[in-house]
PDB file of C-alpha atoms and ligand atoms in Angstrom:
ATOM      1  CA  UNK W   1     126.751-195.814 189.210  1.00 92.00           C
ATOM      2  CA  UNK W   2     125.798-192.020 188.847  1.00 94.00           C
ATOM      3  CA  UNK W   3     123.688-193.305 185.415  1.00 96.00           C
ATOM      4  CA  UNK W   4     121.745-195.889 187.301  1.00 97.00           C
ATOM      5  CA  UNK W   5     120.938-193.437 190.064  1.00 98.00           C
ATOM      6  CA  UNK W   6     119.623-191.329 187.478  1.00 98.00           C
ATOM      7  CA  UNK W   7     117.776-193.681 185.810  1.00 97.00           C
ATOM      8  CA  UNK W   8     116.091-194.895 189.238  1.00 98.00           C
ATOM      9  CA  UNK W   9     115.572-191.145 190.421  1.00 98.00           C
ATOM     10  CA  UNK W  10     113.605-190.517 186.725  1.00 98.00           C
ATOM     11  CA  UNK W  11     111.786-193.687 186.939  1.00 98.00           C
ATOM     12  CA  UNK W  12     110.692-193.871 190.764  1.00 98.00           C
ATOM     13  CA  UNK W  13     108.997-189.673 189.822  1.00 98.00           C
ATOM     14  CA  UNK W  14     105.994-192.847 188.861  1.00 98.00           C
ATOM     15  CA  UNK W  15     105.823-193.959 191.979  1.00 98.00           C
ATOM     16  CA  UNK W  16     105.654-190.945 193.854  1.00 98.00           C
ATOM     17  CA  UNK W  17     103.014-189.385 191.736  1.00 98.00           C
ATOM     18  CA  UNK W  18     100.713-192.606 191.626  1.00 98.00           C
ATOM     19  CA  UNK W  19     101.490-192.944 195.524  1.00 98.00           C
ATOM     20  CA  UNK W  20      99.940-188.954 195.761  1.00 98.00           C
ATOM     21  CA  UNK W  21      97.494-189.160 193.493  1.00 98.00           C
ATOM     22  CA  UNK W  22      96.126-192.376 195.790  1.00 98.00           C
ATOM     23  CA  UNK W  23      96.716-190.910 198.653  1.00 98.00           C
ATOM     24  CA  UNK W  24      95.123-187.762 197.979  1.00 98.00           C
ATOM     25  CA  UNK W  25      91.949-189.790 196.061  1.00 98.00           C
ATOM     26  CA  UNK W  26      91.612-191.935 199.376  1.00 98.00           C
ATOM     27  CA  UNK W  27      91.852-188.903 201.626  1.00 98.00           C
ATOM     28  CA  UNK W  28      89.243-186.707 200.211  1.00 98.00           C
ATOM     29  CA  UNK W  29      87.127-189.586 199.618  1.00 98.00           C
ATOM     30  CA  UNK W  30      87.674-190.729 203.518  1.00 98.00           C
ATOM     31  CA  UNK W  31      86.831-187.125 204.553  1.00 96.00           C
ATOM     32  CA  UNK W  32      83.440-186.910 202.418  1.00 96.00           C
ATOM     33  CA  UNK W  33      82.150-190.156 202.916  1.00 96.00           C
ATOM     34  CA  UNK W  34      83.218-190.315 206.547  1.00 95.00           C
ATOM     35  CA  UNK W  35      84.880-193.303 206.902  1.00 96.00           C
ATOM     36  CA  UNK W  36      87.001-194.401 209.676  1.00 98.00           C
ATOM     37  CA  UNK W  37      91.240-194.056 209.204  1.00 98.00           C
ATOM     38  CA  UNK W  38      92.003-197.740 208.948  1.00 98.00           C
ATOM     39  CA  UNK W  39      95.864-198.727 208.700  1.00 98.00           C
ATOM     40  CA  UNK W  40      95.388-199.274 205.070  1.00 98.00           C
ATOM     41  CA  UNK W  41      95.196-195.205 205.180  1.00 98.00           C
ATOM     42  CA  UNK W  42      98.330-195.050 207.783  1.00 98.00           C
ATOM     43  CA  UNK W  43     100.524-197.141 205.107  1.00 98.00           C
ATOM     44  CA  UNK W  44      99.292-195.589 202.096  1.00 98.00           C
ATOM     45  CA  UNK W  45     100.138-192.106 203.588  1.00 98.00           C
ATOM     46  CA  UNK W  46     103.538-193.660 204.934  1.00 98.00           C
ATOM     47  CA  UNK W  47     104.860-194.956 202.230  1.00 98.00           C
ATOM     48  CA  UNK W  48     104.360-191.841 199.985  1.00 98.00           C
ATOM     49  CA  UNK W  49     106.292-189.784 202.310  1.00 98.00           C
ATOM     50  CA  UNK W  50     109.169-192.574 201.930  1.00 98.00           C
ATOM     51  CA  UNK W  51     109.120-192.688 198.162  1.00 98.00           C
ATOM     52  CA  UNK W  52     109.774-188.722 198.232  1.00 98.00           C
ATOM     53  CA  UNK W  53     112.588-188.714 201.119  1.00 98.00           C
ATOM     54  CA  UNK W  54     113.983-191.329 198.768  1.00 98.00           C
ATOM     55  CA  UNK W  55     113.646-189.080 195.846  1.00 98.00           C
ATOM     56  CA  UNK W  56     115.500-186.496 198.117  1.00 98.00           C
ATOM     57  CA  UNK W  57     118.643-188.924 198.895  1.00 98.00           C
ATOM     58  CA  UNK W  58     118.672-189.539 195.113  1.00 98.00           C
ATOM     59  CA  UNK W  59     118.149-186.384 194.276  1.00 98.00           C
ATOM     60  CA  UNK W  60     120.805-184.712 196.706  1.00 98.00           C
ATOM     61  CA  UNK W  61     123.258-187.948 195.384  1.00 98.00           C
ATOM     62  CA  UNK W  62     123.075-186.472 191.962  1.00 98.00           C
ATOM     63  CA  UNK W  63     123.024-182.661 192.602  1.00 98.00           C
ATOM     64  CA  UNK W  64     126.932-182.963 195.010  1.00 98.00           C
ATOM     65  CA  UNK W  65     128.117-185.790 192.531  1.00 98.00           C
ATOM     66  CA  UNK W  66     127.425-184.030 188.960  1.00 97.00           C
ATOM     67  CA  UNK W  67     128.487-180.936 190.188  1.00 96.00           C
ATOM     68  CA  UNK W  68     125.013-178.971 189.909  1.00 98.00           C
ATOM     69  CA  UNK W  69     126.046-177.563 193.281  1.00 97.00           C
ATOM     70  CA  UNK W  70     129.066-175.793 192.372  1.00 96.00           C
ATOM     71  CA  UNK W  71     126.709-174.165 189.532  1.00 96.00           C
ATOM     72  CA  UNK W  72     124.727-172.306 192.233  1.00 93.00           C
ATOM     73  CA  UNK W  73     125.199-168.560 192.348  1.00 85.00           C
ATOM     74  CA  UNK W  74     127.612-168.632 188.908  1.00 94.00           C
ATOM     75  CA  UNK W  75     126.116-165.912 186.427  1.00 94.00           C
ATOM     76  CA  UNK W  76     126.647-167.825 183.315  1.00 94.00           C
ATOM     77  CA  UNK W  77     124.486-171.079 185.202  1.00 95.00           C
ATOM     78  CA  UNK W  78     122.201-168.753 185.956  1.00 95.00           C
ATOM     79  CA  UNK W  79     121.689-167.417 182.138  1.00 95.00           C
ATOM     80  CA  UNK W  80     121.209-170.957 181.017  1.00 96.00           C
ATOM     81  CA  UNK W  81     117.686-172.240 181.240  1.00 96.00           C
ATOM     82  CA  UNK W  82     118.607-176.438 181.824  1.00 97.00           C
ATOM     83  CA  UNK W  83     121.827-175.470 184.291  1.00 97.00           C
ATOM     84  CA  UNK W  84     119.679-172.658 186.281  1.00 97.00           C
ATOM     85  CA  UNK W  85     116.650-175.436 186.554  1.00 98.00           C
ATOM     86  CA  UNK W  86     118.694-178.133 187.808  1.00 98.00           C
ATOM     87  CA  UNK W  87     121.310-176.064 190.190  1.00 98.00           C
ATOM     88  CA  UNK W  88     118.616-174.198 191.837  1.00 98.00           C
ATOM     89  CA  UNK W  89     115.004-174.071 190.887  1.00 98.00           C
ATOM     90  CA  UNK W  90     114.404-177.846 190.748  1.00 98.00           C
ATOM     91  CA  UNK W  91     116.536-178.479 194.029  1.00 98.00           C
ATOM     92  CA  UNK W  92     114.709-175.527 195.921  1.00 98.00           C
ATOM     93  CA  UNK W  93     111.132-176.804 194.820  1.00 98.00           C
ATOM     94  CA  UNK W  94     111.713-180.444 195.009  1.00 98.00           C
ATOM     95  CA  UNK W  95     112.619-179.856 198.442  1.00 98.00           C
ATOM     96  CA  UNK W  96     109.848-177.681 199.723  1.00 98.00           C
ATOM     97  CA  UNK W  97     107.468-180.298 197.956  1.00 98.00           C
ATOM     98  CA  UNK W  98     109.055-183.387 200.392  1.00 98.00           C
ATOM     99  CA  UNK W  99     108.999-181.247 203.407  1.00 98.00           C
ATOM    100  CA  UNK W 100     105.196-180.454 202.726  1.00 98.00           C
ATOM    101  CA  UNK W 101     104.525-184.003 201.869  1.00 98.00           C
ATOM    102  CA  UNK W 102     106.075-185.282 204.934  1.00 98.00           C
ATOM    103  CA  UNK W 103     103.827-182.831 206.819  1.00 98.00           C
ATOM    104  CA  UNK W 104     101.190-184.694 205.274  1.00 98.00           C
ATOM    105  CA  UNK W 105     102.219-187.880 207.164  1.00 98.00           C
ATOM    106  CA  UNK W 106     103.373-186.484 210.148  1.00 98.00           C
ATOM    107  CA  UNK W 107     100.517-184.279 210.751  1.00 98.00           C
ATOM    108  CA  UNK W 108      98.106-186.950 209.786  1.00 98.00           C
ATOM    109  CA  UNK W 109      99.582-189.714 212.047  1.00 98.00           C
ATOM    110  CA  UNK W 110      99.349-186.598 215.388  1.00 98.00           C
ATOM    111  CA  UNK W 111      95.957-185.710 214.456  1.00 98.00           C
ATOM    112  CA  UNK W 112      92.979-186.574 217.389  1.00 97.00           C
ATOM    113  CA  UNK W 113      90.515-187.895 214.521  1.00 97.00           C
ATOM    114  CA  UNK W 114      89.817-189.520 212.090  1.00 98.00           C
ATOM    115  CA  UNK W 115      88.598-186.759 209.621  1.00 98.00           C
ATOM    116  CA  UNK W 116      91.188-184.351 210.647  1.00 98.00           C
ATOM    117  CA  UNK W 117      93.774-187.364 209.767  1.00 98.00           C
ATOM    118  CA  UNK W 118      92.389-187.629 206.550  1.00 98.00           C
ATOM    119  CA  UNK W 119      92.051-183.348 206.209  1.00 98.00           C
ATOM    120  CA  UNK W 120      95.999-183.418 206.915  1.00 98.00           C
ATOM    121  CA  UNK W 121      96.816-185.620 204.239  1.00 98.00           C
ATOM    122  CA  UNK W 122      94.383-184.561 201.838  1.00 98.00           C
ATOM    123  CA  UNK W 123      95.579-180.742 201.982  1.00 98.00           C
ATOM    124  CA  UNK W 124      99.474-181.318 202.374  1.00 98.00           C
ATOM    125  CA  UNK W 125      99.809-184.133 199.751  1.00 98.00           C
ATOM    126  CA  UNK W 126      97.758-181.664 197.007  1.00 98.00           C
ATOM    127  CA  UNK W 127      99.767-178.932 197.351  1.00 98.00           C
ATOM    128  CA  UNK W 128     103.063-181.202 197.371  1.00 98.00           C
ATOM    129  CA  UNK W 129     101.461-182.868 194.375  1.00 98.00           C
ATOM    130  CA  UNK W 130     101.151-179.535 192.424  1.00 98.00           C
ATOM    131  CA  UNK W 131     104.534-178.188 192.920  1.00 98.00           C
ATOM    132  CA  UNK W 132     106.345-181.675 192.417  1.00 98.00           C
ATOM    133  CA  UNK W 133     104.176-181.735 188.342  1.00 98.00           C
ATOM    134  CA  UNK W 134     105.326-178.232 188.002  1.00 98.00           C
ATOM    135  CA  UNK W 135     109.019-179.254 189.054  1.00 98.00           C
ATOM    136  CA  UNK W 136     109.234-181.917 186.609  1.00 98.00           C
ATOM    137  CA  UNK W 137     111.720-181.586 184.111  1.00 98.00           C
ATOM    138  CA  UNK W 138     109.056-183.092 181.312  1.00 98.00           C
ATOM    139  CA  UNK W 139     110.718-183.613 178.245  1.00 97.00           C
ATOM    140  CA  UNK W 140     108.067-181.528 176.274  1.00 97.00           C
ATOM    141  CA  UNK W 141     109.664-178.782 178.265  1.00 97.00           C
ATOM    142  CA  UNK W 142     111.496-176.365 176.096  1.00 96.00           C
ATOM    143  CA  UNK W 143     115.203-177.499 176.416  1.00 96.00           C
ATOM    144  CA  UNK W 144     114.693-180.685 178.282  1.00 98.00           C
ATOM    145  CA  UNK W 145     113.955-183.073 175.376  1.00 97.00           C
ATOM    146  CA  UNK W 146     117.325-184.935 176.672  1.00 96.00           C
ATOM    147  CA  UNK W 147     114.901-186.000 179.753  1.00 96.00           C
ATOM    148  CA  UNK W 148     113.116-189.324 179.284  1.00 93.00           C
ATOM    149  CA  UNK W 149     109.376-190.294 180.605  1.00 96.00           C
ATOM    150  CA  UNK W 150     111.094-192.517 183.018  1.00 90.00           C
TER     151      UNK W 150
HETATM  152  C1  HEM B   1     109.503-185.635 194.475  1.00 65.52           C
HETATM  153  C2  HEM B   1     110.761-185.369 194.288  1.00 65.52           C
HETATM  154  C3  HEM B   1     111.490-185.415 192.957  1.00 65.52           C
HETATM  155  C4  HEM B   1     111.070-185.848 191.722  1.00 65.52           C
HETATM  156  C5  HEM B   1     109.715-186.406 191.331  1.00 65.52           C
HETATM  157  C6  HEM B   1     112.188-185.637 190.810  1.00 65.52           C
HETATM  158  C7  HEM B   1     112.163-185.939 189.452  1.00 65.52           C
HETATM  159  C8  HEM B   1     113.260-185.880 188.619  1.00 65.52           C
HETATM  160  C9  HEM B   1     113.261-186.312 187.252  1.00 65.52           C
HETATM  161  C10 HEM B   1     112.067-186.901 186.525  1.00 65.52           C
HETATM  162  C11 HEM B   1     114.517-186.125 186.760  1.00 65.52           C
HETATM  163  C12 HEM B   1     115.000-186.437 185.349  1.00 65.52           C
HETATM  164  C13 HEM B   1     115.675-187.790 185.330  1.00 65.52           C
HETATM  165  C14 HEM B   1     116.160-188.141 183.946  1.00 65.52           C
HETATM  166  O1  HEM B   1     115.337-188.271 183.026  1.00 65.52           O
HETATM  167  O2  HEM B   1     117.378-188.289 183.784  1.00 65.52           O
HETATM  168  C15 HEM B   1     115.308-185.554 187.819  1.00 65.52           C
HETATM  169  C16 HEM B   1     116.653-185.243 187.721  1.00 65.52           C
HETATM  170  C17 HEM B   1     117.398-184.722 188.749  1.00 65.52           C
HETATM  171  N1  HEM B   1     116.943-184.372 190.011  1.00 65.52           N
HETATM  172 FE1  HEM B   1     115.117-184.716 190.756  1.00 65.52          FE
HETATM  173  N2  HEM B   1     113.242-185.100 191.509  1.00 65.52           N
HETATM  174  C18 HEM B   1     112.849-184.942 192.818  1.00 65.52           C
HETATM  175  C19 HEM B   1     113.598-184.404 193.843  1.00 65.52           C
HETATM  176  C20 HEM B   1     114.892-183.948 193.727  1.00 65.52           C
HETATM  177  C21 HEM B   1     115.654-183.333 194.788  1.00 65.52           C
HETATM  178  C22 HEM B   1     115.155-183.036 196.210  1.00 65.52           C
HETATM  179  C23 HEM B   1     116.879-183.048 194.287  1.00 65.52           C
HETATM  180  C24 HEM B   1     117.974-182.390 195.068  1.00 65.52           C
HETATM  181  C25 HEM B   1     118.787-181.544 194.605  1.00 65.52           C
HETATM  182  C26 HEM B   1     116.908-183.482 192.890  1.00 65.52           C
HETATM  183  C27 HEM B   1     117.978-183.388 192.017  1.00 65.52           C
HETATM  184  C28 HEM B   1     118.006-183.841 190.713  1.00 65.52           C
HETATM  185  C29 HEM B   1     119.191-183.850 189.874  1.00 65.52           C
HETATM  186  C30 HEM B   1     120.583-183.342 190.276  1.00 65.52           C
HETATM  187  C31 HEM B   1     118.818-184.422 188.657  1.00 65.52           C
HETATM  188  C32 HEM B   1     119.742-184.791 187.479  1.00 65.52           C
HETATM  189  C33 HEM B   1     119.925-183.781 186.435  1.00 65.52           C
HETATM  190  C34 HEM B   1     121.100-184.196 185.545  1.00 65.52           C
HETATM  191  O3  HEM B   1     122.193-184.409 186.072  1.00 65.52           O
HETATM  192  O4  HEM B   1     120.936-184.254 184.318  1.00 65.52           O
HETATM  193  N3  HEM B   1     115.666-184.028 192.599  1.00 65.52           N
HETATM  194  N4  HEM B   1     114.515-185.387 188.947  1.00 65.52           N
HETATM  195  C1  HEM B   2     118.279-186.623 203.317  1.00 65.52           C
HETATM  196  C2  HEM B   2     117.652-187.659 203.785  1.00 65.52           C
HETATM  197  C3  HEM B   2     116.447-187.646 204.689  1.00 65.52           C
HETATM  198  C4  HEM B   2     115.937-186.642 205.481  1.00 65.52           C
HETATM  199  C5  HEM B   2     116.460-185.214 205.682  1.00 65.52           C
HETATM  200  C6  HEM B   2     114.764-187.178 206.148  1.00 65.52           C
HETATM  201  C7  HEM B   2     113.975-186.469 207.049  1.00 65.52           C
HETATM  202  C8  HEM B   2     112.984-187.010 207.832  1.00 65.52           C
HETATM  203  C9  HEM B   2     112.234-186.316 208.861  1.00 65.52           C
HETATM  204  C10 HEM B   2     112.406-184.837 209.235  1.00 65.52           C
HETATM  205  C11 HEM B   2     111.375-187.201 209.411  1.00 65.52           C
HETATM  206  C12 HEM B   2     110.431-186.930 210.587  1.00 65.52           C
HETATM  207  C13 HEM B   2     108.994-186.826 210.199  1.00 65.52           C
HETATM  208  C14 HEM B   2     108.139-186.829 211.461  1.00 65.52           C
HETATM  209  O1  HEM B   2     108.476-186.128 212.418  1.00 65.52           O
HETATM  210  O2  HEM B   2     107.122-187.527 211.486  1.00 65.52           O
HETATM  211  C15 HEM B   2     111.556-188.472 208.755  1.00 65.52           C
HETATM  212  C16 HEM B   2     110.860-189.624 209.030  1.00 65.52           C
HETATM  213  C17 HEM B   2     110.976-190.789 208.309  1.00 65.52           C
HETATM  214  N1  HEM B   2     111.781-191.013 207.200  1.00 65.52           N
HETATM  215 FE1  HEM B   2     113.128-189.738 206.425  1.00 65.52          FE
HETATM  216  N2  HEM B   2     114.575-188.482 205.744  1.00 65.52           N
HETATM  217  C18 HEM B   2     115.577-188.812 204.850  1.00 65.52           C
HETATM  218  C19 HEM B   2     115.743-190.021 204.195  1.00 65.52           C
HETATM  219  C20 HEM B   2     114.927-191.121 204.343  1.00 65.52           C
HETATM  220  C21 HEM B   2     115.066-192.373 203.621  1.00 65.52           C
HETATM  221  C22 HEM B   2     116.150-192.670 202.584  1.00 65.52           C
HETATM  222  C23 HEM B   2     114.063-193.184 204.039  1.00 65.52           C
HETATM  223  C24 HEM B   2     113.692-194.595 203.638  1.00 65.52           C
HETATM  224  C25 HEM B   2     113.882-195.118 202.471  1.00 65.52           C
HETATM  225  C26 HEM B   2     113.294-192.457 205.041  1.00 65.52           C
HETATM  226  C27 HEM B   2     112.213-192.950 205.746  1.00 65.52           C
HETATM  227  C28 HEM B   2     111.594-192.320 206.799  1.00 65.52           C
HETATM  228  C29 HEM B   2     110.606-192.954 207.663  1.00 65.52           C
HETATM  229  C30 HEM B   2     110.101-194.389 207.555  1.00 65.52           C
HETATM  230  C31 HEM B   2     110.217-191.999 208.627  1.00 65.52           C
HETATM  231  C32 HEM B   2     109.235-192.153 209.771  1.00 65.52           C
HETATM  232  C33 HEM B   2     107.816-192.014 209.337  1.00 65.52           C
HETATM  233  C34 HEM B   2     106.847-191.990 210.495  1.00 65.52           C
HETATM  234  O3  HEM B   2     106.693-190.945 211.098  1.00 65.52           O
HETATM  235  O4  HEM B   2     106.193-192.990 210.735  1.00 65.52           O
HETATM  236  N3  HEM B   2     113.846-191.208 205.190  1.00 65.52           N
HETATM  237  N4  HEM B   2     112.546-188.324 207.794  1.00 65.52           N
END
């Protein structure tokens, strides 16, 4: 059960990054060229934020279940690059990145107009989109050649 949770938390990291890098494509685009926000731009923006809150169940699923959580705070965790990464640094990022990204949505869908609904998502959604590459644990990372591509 915990293995195929994994293995759909590793694998859906393609869907959120295609869903950003869309969104955030659409949104600058939309802003420059002017266009108006159709619901095509609502969905797209919606359905990014859902693919990260369910990276966040997921992802707070694995953290209580492995025991990651019980790591936090433990000096010999915190001397070990893979159990430091996973107990606190990608937890702590991770999260900030889904709280910004749902700021993306939520300010977008509150915004009066049209350009300042696509300004919303096209700010919030890049800077979630930075931290969320950097957060990665990439297996060309020193130490995490255990993690897959998907
Ligand atoms: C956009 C959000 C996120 C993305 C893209 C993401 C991506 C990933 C990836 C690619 C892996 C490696 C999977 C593998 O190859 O086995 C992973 C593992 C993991 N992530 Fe996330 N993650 C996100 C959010 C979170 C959050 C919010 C938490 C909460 C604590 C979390 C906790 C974990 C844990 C515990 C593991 C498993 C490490 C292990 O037991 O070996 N993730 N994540
Ligand atoms: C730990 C779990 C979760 C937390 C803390 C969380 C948090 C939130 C928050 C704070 C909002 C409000 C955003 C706003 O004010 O506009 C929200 C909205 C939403 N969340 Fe989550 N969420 C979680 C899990 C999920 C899951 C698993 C899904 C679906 C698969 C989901 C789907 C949605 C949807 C559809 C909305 C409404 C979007 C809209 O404004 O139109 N959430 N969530």
């Amino acid at each position: 059960m915990l293995t195929g949770i994994q293995h759909l938390h590793g694998a859906l990291r393609w869907v959120v990054l295609i869903l950003m890098l869309l969104s955030i494509i659409k949104a600058f685009s939309g802003m420059s060229g002017g266009r108006s926000f159709g619901k095509g731009d609502y969905k797209r923006g919606l359905f990014t934020m859902i693919a990260l809150h369910l990276q966040l169940v997921l992802g707070f699923a694995l953290y209580f279940s492995k025991g990651w959580s019980s790591m936090l705070g433990s000096a010999d965790a915190m001397g070990d690059t893979v159990l430091r990464f996973f107990s606190l640094e990608h937890m702590v990022t991770m999260l900030i990145a889904v709280i910004l990204g749902t700021l993306g949505h939520s300010l977008s869908k509150r915004a009066a107009d049209d350009r300042t609904k696509f300004r919303r998502q096209a700010i919030w959604f890049s800077i979630s989109l930075v931290i969320i590459l950097a957060s990665i644990p990439w297996p060309f990372r020193p130490g995490f050649e255990a993690y897959g591509w998907w």
